[in-house]
């Protein structure tokens, strides 16, 4: 319905329709990195990709990421539909890439779900849906990763990192900074995700230490 008003929506849907249903993962491990901005995802995903001779993919995938700013300005349901569609388009890229090499992903379904839940539910952490609610379940028809790692840093440290980077804030990042409760809801939503759950990694130490921890977890949980 919104394709008439947002031409890019038609292009996203066309890409989505070309994706086969129920994507099958290849023989190589698929590892997702989640976390708020400035938790070190970009640095760590690149380092892991280089160490494992892997393929690095991002959500939303490159084929639609140029339209991200357009959908970020749309009402929440349209914006979330864009990110959800992006995950299914990304799944077809993961399926193909994981037949050739380990796949490292900078954000996937858990991000879409955590931000959606935190946006839809106002108030404090205790106002979120209960722990075993189906909103925390991985979608049955979406290709599942072998491991999801949630990078976390102390809130003050994260804000300092953002300031040092000096990048223009996304709407969500501005909201995270301005609204402590929103940040807490996002982080708690991540922690409640199941099937697969997030393995939390303290990303405060040096990048060498964080990389060592991450590689140990990958070795433990994935057949490399």
CSV table of N, CA, C and O in Angstrom, one decimal, residues 66-184:
chain,number,residue,atom,x,y,z
A,66,UNK,N,20.9,1.7,1.2
A,66,UNK,CA,20.9,3.1,0.7
A,66,UNK,C,19.5,3.8,1.0
A,66,UNK,O,19.4,5.0,1.0
A,67,UNK,N,18.5,3.0,1.3
A,67,UNK,CA,17.2,3.5,1.5
A,67,UNK,C,16.8,3.6,3.0
A,67,UNK,O,15.7,4.0,3.4
A,68,UNK,N,17.8,3.3,3.8
A,68,UNK,CA,17.6,3.2,5.3
A,68,UNK,C,17.0,4.6,5.8
A,68,UNK,O,16.1,4.6,6.6
A,69,UNK,N,17.7,5.7,5.4
A,69,UNK,CA,17.3,7.0,5.9
A,69,UNK,C,15.8,7.3,5.5
A,69,UNK,O,15.1,8.0,6.3
A,70,UNK,N,15.4,6.9,4.4
A,70,UNK,CA,14.0,7.1,3.9
A,70,UNK,C,13.1,6.5,4.8
A,70,UNK,O,12.1,7.1,5.3
A,71,UNK,N,13.3,5.2,5.1
A,71,UNK,CA,12.4,4.4,6.0
A,71,UNK,C,12.5,4.8,7.5
A,71,UNK,O,11.5,4.7,8.2
A,72,UNK,N,13.6,5.3,7.9
A,72,UNK,CA,13.8,5.7,9.3
A,72,UNK,C,12.9,6.9,9.6
A,72,UNK,O,12.5,7.2,10.7
A,73,UNK,N,12.5,7.7,8.5
A,73,UNK,CA,11.6,8.8,8.7
A,73,UNK,C,10.2,8.5,8.6
A,73,UNK,O,9.3,9.4,8.8
A,74,UNK,N,9.9,7.2,8.3
A,74,UNK,CA,8.5,6.8,8.2
A,74,UNK,C,7.9,6.4,9.6
A,74,UNK,O,8.6,6.2,10.5
A,75,UNK,N,6.5,6.3,9.6
A,75,UNK,CA,5.9,5.8,10.9
A,75,UNK,C,6.5,4.4,11.3
A,75,UNK,O,6.9,3.7,10.4
A,76,UNK,N,6.4,4.1,12.6
A,76,UNK,CA,7.1,2.9,13.1
A,76,UNK,C,6.7,1.6,12.3
A,76,UNK,O,7.6,0.8,12.0
A,77,UNK,N,5.4,1.4,12.0
A,77,UNK,CA,5.1,0.1,11.3
A,77,UNK,C,5.8,-0.1,10.0
A,77,UNK,O,6.3,-1.2,9.6
A,78,UNK,N,5.9,1.0,9.2
A,78,UNK,CA,6.6,1.0,7.9
A,78,UNK,C,8.1,0.8,8.1
A,78,UNK,O,8.8,0.0,7.4
A,79,UNK,N,8.6,1.5,9.0
A,79,UNK,CA,10.1,1.4,9.3
A,79,UNK,C,10.4,0.0,9.8
A,79,UNK,O,11.4,-0.6,9.3
A,80,UNK,N,9.7,-0.6,10.6
A,80,UNK,CA,10.0,-1.9,11.1
A,80,UNK,C,9.8,-3.0,10.0
A,80,UNK,O,10.5,-4.0,9.9
A,81,UNK,N,8.8,-2.7,9.1
A,81,UNK,CA,8.6,-3.7,8.0
A,81,UNK,C,9.8,-3.7,7.1
A,81,UNK,O,10.2,-4.7,6.6
A,82,UNK,N,10.4,-2.5,6.9
A,82,UNK,CA,11.7,-2.4,6.1
A,82,UNK,C,12.8,-3.2,6.7
A,82,UNK,O,13.5,-4.0,6.0
A,83,UNK,N,13.0,-3.1,8.0
A,83,UNK,CA,14.1,-3.9,8.7
A,83,UNK,C,13.8,-5.3,8.7
A,83,UNK,O,14.7,-6.2,8.6
A,84,UNK,N,12.5,-5.7,8.9
A,84,UNK,CA,12.1,-7.1,8.9
A,84,UNK,C,12.4,-7.7,7.5
A,84,UNK,O,12.9,-8.8,7.4
A,85,UNK,N,11.9,-7.0,6.5
A,85,UNK,CA,12.2,-7.5,5.1
A,85,UNK,C,13.7,-7.6,4.8
A,85,UNK,O,14.1,-8.6,4.2
A,86,UNK,N,14.4,-6.7,5.4
A,86,UNK,CA,15.9,-6.7,5.2
A,86,UNK,C,16.5,-8.0,5.8
A,86,UNK,O,17.4,-8.6,5.2
A,87,UNK,N,15.9,-8.5,6.9
A,87,UNK,CA,16.4,-9.7,7.5
A,87,UNK,C,16.2,-10.9,6.6
A,87,UNK,O,17.1,-11.8,6.5
A,88,UNK,N,15.1,-10.9,5.9
A,88,UNK,CA,14.8,-12.1,5.0
A,88,UNK,C,15.6,-12.0,3.7
A,88,UNK,O,16.0,-13.0,3.2
A,89,UNK,N,15.8,-10.8,3.3
A,89,UNK,CA,16.7,-10.6,2.1
A,89,UNK,C,18.1,-11.0,2.5
A,89,UNK,O,18.8,-11.7,1.7
A,90,UNK,N,18.6,-10.6,3.7
A,90,UNK,CA,19.9,-11.0,4.2
A,90,UNK,C,20.0,-12.5,4.3
A,90,UNK,O,21.1,-13.1,4.0
A,91,UNK,N,18.9,-13.2,4.7
A,91,UNK,CA,19.0,-14.6,4.9
A,91,UNK,C,19.4,-15.3,3.6
A,91,UNK,O,20.1,-16.3,3.7
A,92,UNK,N,19.0,-14.8,2.5
A,92,UNK,CA,19.3,-15.5,1.2
A,92,UNK,C,20.8,-15.3,0.9
A,92,UNK,O,21.5,-16.1,0.4
A,93,UNK,N,21.4,-14.1,1.4
A,93,UNK,CA,22.8,-13.9,1.2
A,93,UNK,C,23.6,-14.8,2.1
A,93,UNK,O,24.7,-15.3,1.8
A,94,UNK,N,23.1,-15.0,3.4
A,94,UNK,CA,23.8,-15.8,4.3
A,94,UNK,C,23.8,-17.3,3.8
A,94,UNK,O,24.8,-18.0,3.9
A,95,UNK,N,22.6,-17.7,3.3
A,95,UNK,CA,22.5,-19.1,2.8
A,95,UNK,C,23.6,-19.4,1.7
A,95,UNK,O,24.3,-20.4,1.8
A,96,UNK,N,23.8,-18.4,0.8
A,96,UNK,CA,24.7,-18.6,-0.2
A,96,UNK,C,26.2,-18.5,0.3
A,96,UNK,O,27.0,-19.4,0.0
A,97,UNK,N,26.4,-17.5,1.1
A,97,UNK,CA,27.8,-17.2,1.6
A,97,UNK,C,28.3,-18.4,2.5
A,97,UNK,O,29.5,-18.7,2.5
A,98,UNK,N,27.4,-19.0,3.3
A,98,UNK,CA,27.8,-20.0,4.3
A,98,UNK,C,28.1,-21.3,3.6
A,98,UNK,O,28.5,-22.3,4.3
A,99,UNK,N,27.9,-21.4,2.3
A,99,UNK,CA,28.4,-22.6,1.6
A,99,UNK,C,29.9,-22.5,1.2
A,99,UNK,O,30.5,-23.5,0.8
A,100,UNK,N,30.4,-21.2,1.4
A,100,UNK,CA,31.8,-21.0,0.9
A,100,UNK,C,32.8,-20.7,2.1
A,100,UNK,O,33.9,-20.9,2.0
A,101,UNK,N,32.3,-20.0,3.2
A,101,UNK,CA,33.1,-19.6,4.2
A,101,UNK,C,32.3,-19.2,5.5
A,101,UNK,O,31.1,-19.1,5.4
A,102,UNK,N,33.0,-19.1,6.7
A,102,UNK,CA,32.3,-18.6,7.8
A,102,UNK,C,31.6,-17.2,7.6
A,102,UNK,O,32.2,-16.4,6.8
A,103,UNK,N,30.4,-17.0,8.1
A,103,UNK,CA,29.7,-15.8,7.9
A,103,UNK,C,29.6,-15.0,9.2
A,103,UNK,O,29.1,-15.5,10.2
A,104,UNK,N,30.0,-13.8,9.2
A,104,UNK,CA,30.0,-12.9,10.3
A,104,UNK,C,28.9,-11.8,10.0
A,104,UNK,O,29.0,-11.2,8.9
A,105,UNK,N,28.0,-11.6,10.9
A,105,UNK,CA,26.9,-10.6,10.6
A,105,UNK,C,26.8,-9.5,11.6
A,105,UNK,O,26.8,-9.8,12.8
A,106,UNK,N,26.8,-8.3,11.1
A,106,UNK,CA,26.6,-7.1,12.0
A,106,UNK,C,25.1,-6.8,12.1
A,106,UNK,O,24.6,-6.2,11.2
A,107,UNK,N,24.5,-7.3,13.1
A,107,UNK,CA,23.1,-7.2,13.4
A,107,UNK,C,22.2,-8.1,12.5
A,107,UNK,O,22.5,-8.2,11.3
A,108,UNK,N,21.2,-8.6,13.1
A,108,UNK,CA,20.2,-9.5,12.3
A,108,UNK,C,18.9,-9.3,13.0
A,108,UNK,O,18.5,-8.2,13.4
A,109,UNK,N,18.1,-10.4,13.1
A,109,UNK,CA,16.8,-10.3,13.6
A,109,UNK,C,16.6,-9.8,15.0
A,109,UNK,O,15.7,-9.0,15.3
A,110,UNK,N,17.5,-10.1,15.9
A,110,UNK,CA,17.4,-9.7,17.3
A,110,UNK,C,17.4,-8.2,17.4
A,110,UNK,O,16.7,-7.7,18.3
A,111,UNK,N,18.1,-7.5,16.6
A,111,UNK,CA,18.1,-6.0,16.6
A,111,UNK,C,16.7,-5.5,16.3
A,111,UNK,O,16.2,-4.6,17.0
A,112,UNK,N,16.2,-6.0,15.2
A,112,UNK,CA,14.8,-5.6,14.7
A,112,UNK,C,13.8,-5.8,15.9
A,112,UNK,O,13.0,-5.0,16.2
A,113,UNK,N,13.9,-7.0,16.5
A,113,UNK,CA,12.9,-7.4,17.5
A,113,UNK,C,13.1,-6.5,18.8
A,113,UNK,O,12.1,-6.0,19.3
A,114,UNK,N,14.4,-6.4,19.2
A,114,UNK,CA,14.6,-5.6,20.5
A,114,UNK,C,14.2,-4.2,20.4
A,114,UNK,O,13.6,-3.6,21.3
A,115,UNK,N,14.5,-3.5,19.2
A,115,UNK,CA,14.1,-2.1,19.1
A,115,UNK,C,12.6,-2.0,18.9
A,115,UNK,O,12.1,-1.0,19.4
A,116,UNK,N,12.0,-2.9,18.2
A,116,UNK,CA,10.6,-2.9,18.1
A,116,UNK,C,9.9,-3.0,19.4
A,116,UNK,O,9.0,-2.2,19.8
A,117,UNK,N,10.3,-4.0,20.2
A,117,UNK,CA,9.7,-4.2,21.5
A,117,UNK,C,9.9,-2.9,22.4
A,117,UNK,O,8.9,-2.4,23.1
A,118,UNK,N,11.1,-2.4,22.4
A,118,UNK,CA,11.4,-1.3,23.3
A,118,UNK,C,10.7,0.0,22.8
A,118,UNK,O,10.4,0.9,23.7
A,119,UNK,N,10.4,0.1,21.6
A,119,UNK,CA,9.6,1.3,21.0
A,119,UNK,C,8.1,1.2,21.3
A,119,UNK,O,7.5,2.1,21.7
A,120,UNK,N,7.6,0.0,21.2
A,120,UNK,CA,6.2,-0.3,21.4
A,120,UNK,C,5.7,-0.2,22.8
A,120,UNK,O,4.6,0.1,23.2
A,121,UNK,N,6.6,-0.6,23.7
A,121,UNK,CA,6.3,-0.7,25.2
A,121,UNK,C,6.9,0.5,25.9
A,121,UNK,O,8.1,0.7,25.9
A,122,UNK,N,6.1,1.4,26.4
A,122,UNK,CA,6.6,2.5,27.2
A,122,UNK,C,6.8,2.0,28.7
A,122,UNK,O,6.4,1.0,29.1
A,123,UNK,N,7.6,2.9,29.4
A,123,UNK,CA,7.7,2.6,30.8
A,123,UNK,C,9.1,1.9,31.1
A,123,UNK,O,10.0,2.1,30.4
A,124,UNK,N,9.0,1.1,32.2
A,124,UNK,CA,10.3,0.5,32.7
A,124,UNK,C,10.4,-0.9,32.2
A,124,UNK,O,9.5,-1.4,31.6
A,125,UNK,N,11.6,-1.5,32.6
A,125,UNK,CA,11.9,-2.9,32.1
A,125,UNK,C,10.8,-3.8,32.6
A,125,UNK,O,10.4,-4.7,31.8
A,126,UNK,N,10.2,-3.6,33.7
A,126,UNK,CA,9.2,-4.6,34.2
A,126,UNK,C,7.9,-4.5,33.4
A,126,UNK,O,7.0,-5.3,33.5
A,127,UNK,N,7.8,-3.4,32.6
A,127,UNK,CA,6.6,-3.3,31.7
A,127,UNK,C,6.7,-4.0,30.4
A,127,UNK,O,5.8,-4.1,29.6
A,128,UNK,N,7.9,-4.6,30.1
A,128,UNK,CA,8.1,-5.4,28.9
A,128,UNK,C,7.2,-6.7,29.0
A,128,UNK,O,6.8,-7.1,30.1
A,129,UNK,N,7.0,-7.3,27.8
A,129,UNK,CA,6.3,-8.6,27.8
A,129,UNK,C,7.1,-9.6,28.7
A,129,UNK,O,8.3,-9.5,28.8
A,130,UNK,N,6.4,-10.5,29.4
A,130,UNK,CA,7.1,-11.4,30.3
A,130,UNK,C,8.1,-12.3,29.6
A,130,UNK,O,8.1,-12.4,28.4
A,131,UNK,N,9.0,-12.8,30.4
A,131,UNK,CA,10.3,-13.5,29.9
A,131,UNK,C,10.0,-14.5,28.8
A,131,UNK,O,10.7,-14.5,27.7
A,132,UNK,N,9.0,-15.3,28.9
A,132,UNK,CA,8.8,-16.4,27.9
A,132,UNK,C,7.8,-16.1,26.8
A,132,UNK,O,7.3,-16.9,26.1
A,133,UNK,N,7.5,-14.8,26.7
A,133,UNK,CA,6.5,-14.3,25.7
A,133,UNK,C,7.0,-14.7,24.3
A,133,UNK,O,8.3,-14.7,24.0
A,134,UNK,N,6.1,-14.9,23.3
A,134,UNK,CA,6.5,-15.4,22.0
A,134,UNK,C,7.3,-14.3,21.2
A,134,UNK,O,7.9,-14.5,20.2
A,135,UNK,N,7.1,-13.0,21.7
A,135,UNK,CA,7.8,-11.9,20.9
A,135,UNK,C,9.4,-12.1,21.0
A,135,UNK,O,10.1,-11.5,20.1
A,136,UNK,N,9.9,-12.9,21.9
A,136,UNK,CA,11.3,-13.1,22.1
A,136,UNK,C,11.8,-14.3,21.3
A,136,UNK,O,13.0,-14.6,21.3
A,137,UNK,N,10.8,-15.0,20.6
A,137,UNK,CA,11.2,-16.2,19.8
A,137,UNK,C,11.7,-15.8,18.4
A,137,UNK,O,11.2,-14.9,17.8
A,138,UNK,N,12.7,-16.6,18.0
A,138,UNK,CA,13.2,-16.4,16.6
A,138,UNK,C,12.1,-16.9,15.6
A,138,UNK,O,11.4,-17.9,15.8
A,139,UNK,N,11.9,-16.2,14.5
A,139,UNK,CA,10.8,-16.6,13.5
A,139,UNK,C,11.1,-18.0,12.9
A,139,UNK,O,12.3,-18.2,12.5
A,140,UNK,N,10.1,-18.8,12.8
A,140,UNK,CA,10.4,-20.2,12.3
A,140,UNK,C,10.8,-20.2,10.9
A,140,UNK,O,11.5,-21.2,10.5
A,141,UNK,N,10.4,-19.2,10.1
A,141,UNK,CA,10.8,-19.3,8.7
A,141,UNK,C,12.0,-18.5,8.3
A,141,UNK,O,12.3,-18.2,7.1
A,142,UNK,N,12.8,-18.0,9.3
A,142,UNK,CA,14.0,-17.2,9.0
A,142,UNK,C,15.2,-18.1,9.3
A,142,UNK,O,15.3,-18.7,10.4
A,143,UNK,N,16.2,-18.0,8.4
A,143,UNK,CA,17.5,-18.8,8.6
A,143,UNK,C,18.1,-18.4,9.9
A,143,UNK,O,18.2,-17.2,10.3
A,144,UNK,N,18.4,-19.4,10.7
A,144,UNK,CA,18.9,-19.2,12.1
A,144,UNK,C,20.5,-19.3,12.1
A,144,UNK,O,21.1,-20.2,11.5
A,145,UNK,N,21.1,-18.4,12.9
A,145,UNK,CA,22.5,-18.4,13.0
A,145,UNK,C,23.0,-19.5,14.0
A,145,UNK,O,22.1,-20.0,14.8
A,146,UNK,N,24.3,-19.8,14.0
A,146,UNK,CA,24.8,-20.8,15.0
A,146,UNK,C,25.0,-20.2,16.3
A,146,UNK,O,25.0,-20.8,17.3
A,147,UNK,N,25.4,-18.9,16.3
A,147,UNK,CA,25.7,-18.2,17.5
A,147,UNK,C,25.4,-16.7,17.4
A,147,UNK,O,25.6,-16.1,16.4
A,148,UNK,N,24.9,-16.1,18.5
A,148,UNK,CA,24.6,-14.7,18.6
A,148,UNK,C,25.3,-14.1,19.8
A,148,UNK,O,25.1,-14.6,20.9
A,149,UNK,N,26.2,-13.2,19.5
A,149,UNK,CA,27.0,-12.5,20.6
A,149,UNK,C,26.5,-11.1,20.8
A,149,UNK,O,26.4,-10.3,19.8
A,150,UNK,N,26.2,-10.8,22.0
A,150,UNK,CA,25.7,-9.4,22.4
A,150,UNK,C,26.8,-8.7,23.0
A,150,UNK,O,27.2,-9.0,24.2
A,151,UNK,N,27.3,-7.6,22.4
A,151,UNK,CA,28.4,-6.8,22.9
A,151,UNK,C,27.8,-5.7,23.8
A,151,UNK,O,26.9,-5.0,23.4
A,152,UNK,N,28.3,-5.6,25.0
A,152,UNK,CA,27.8,-4.6,26.0
A,152,UNK,C,29.0,-3.8,26.5
A,152,UNK,O,30.1,-4.4,26.7
A,153,UNK,N,28.7,-2.6,26.8
A,153,UNK,CA,29.7,-1.7,27.5
A,153,UNK,C,28.9,-0.9,28.5
A,153,UNK,O,27.7,-0.7,28.4
A,154,UNK,N,29.6,-0.4,29.5
A,154,UNK,CA,29.0,0.5,30.5
A,154,UNK,C,28.4,1.7,29.8
A,154,UNK,O,29.0,2.2,28.8
A,155,UNK,N,27.2,2.1,30.2
A,155,UNK,CA,26.5,3.2,29.5
A,155,UNK,C,27.4,4.5,29.3
A,155,UNK,O,27.4,5.1,28.3
A,156,UNK,N,28.1,4.9,30.4
A,156,UNK,CA,28.9,6.1,30.3
A,156,UNK,C,30.0,5.9,29.3
A,156,UNK,O,30.4,6.8,28.5
A,157,UNK,N,30.7,4.7,29.3
A,157,UNK,CA,31.8,4.5,28.4
A,157,UNK,C,31.2,4.5,27.0
A,157,UNK,O,31.9,5.0,26.1
A,158,UNK,N,30.0,4.0,26.7
A,158,UNK,CA,29.5,4.0,25.4
A,158,UNK,C,29.2,5.4,24.9
A,158,UNK,O,29.5,5.7,23.7
A,159,UNK,N,28.7,6.2,25.7
A,159,UNK,CA,28.5,7.6,25.3
A,159,UNK,C,29.8,8.3,25.0
A,159,UNK,O,29.9,9.1,24.0
A,160,UNK,N,30.8,8.1,25.8
A,160,UNK,CA,32.1,8.7,25.6
A,160,UNK,C,32.7,8.2,24.2
A,160,UNK,O,33.2,9.0,23.4
A,161,UNK,N,32.5,6.9,23.9
A,161,UNK,CA,32.9,6.4,22.6
A,161,UNK,C,32.2,7.1,21.5
A,161,UNK,O,32.8,7.5,20.5
A,162,UNK,N,30.9,7.3,21.6
A,162,UNK,CA,30.1,8.0,20.6
A,162,UNK,C,30.6,9.4,20.4
A,162,UNK,O,30.7,9.9,19.2
A,163,UNK,N,30.9,10.1,21.5
A,163,UNK,CA,31.4,11.5,21.4
A,163,UNK,C,32.7,11.5,20.7
A,163,UNK,O,33.0,12.4,19.9
A,164,UNK,N,33.6,10.5,21.0
A,164,UNK,CA,34.9,10.5,20.4
A,164,UNK,C,34.8,10.2,18.9
A,164,UNK,O,35.6,10.8,18.1
A,165,UNK,N,33.8,9.4,18.5
A,165,UNK,CA,33.6,9.1,17.1
A,165,UNK,C,33.1,10.3,16.3
A,165,UNK,O,33.4,10.5,15.2
A,166,UNK,N,32.3,11.2,17.0
A,166,UNK,CA,31.8,12.4,16.4
A,166,UNK,C,30.9,12.2,15.2
A,166,UNK,O,30.8,13.1,14.4
A,167,UNK,N,30.3,11.1,15.2
A,167,UNK,CA,29.4,10.8,14.0
A,167,UNK,C,28.0,11.4,14.3
A,167,UNK,O,27.6,11.5,15.4
A,168,UNK,N,27.3,11.6,13.2
A,168,UNK,CA,25.9,12.1,13.3
A,168,UNK,C,25.1,11.0,13.9
A,168,UNK,O,25.2,9.8,13.5
A,169,UNK,N,24.3,11.3,14.9
A,169,UNK,CA,23.5,10.3,15.6
A,169,UNK,C,22.3,9.8,14.7
A,169,UNK,O,21.7,10.6,14.1
A,170,UNK,N,22.0,8.5,14.8
A,170,UNK,CA,20.8,8.1,14.2
A,170,UNK,C,19.7,8.5,15.1
A,170,UNK,O,19.9,8.8,16.3
A,171,UNK,N,18.4,8.4,14.7
A,171,UNK,CA,17.3,8.7,15.5
A,171,UNK,C,17.3,7.8,16.8
A,171,UNK,O,17.0,8.3,17.9
A,172,UNK,N,17.6,6.6,16.5
A,172,UNK,CA,17.5,5.6,17.6
A,172,UNK,C,18.6,5.9,18.6
A,172,UNK,O,18.4,5.8,19.8
A,173,UNK,N,19.8,6.3,18.1
A,173,UNK,CA,20.9,6.6,19.1
A,173,UNK,C,20.6,7.8,19.9
A,173,UNK,O,20.8,7.9,21.1
A,174,UNK,N,20.0,8.8,19.3
A,174,UNK,CA,19.6,10.0,20.0
A,174,UNK,C,18.6,9.7,21.1
A,174,UNK,O,18.6,10.2,22.3
A,175,UNK,N,17.7,8.7,20.8
A,175,UNK,CA,16.6,8.3,21.7
A,175,UNK,C,17.3,7.5,22.9
A,175,UNK,O,17.0,7.7,24.0
A,176,UNK,N,18.3,6.7,22.5
A,176,UNK,CA,19.0,5.9,23.6
A,176,UNK,C,19.7,6.8,24.6
A,176,UNK,O,19.7,6.6,25.7
A,177,UNK,N,20.3,7.9,24.0
A,177,UNK,CA,21.0,8.8,24.9
A,177,UNK,C,20.1,9.6,25.7
A,177,UNK,O,20.4,9.9,26.9
A,178,UNK,N,19.0,10.1,25.1
A,178,UNK,CA,18.1,10.9,25.9
A,178,UNK,C,17.2,10.2,26.8
A,178,UNK,O,16.7,10.7,27.8
A,179,UNK,N,17.0,8.9,26.6
A,179,UNK,CA,16.0,8.1,27.3
A,179,UNK,C,16.7,6.9,27.9
A,179,UNK,O,16.8,5.9,27.2
A,180,UNK,N,17.1,7.0,29.1
A,180,UNK,CA,17.7,5.9,29.8
A,180,UNK,C,16.8,4.6,29.9
A,180,UNK,O,17.3,3.5,29.7
A,181,UNK,N,15.5,4.8,30.0
A,181,UNK,CA,14.6,3.7,30.1
A,181,UNK,C,14.5,3.0,28.8
A,181,UNK,O,14.4,1.8,28.7
A,182,UNK,N,14.5,3.7,27.7
A,182,UNK,CA,14.5,3.1,26.4
A,182,UNK,C,15.7,2.2,26.2
A,182,UNK,O,15.6,1.1,25.7
A,183,UNK,N,16.9,2.7,26.6
A,183,UNK,CA,18.1,1.9,26.5
A,183,UNK,C,18.0,0.6,27.3
A,183,UNK,O,18.3,-0.5,26.8
A,184,UNK,N,17.5,0.8,28.5
A,184,UNK,CA,17.3,-0.4,29.4
A,184,UNK,C,16.3,-1.4,28.7
A,184,UNK,O,16.5,-2.6,28.8
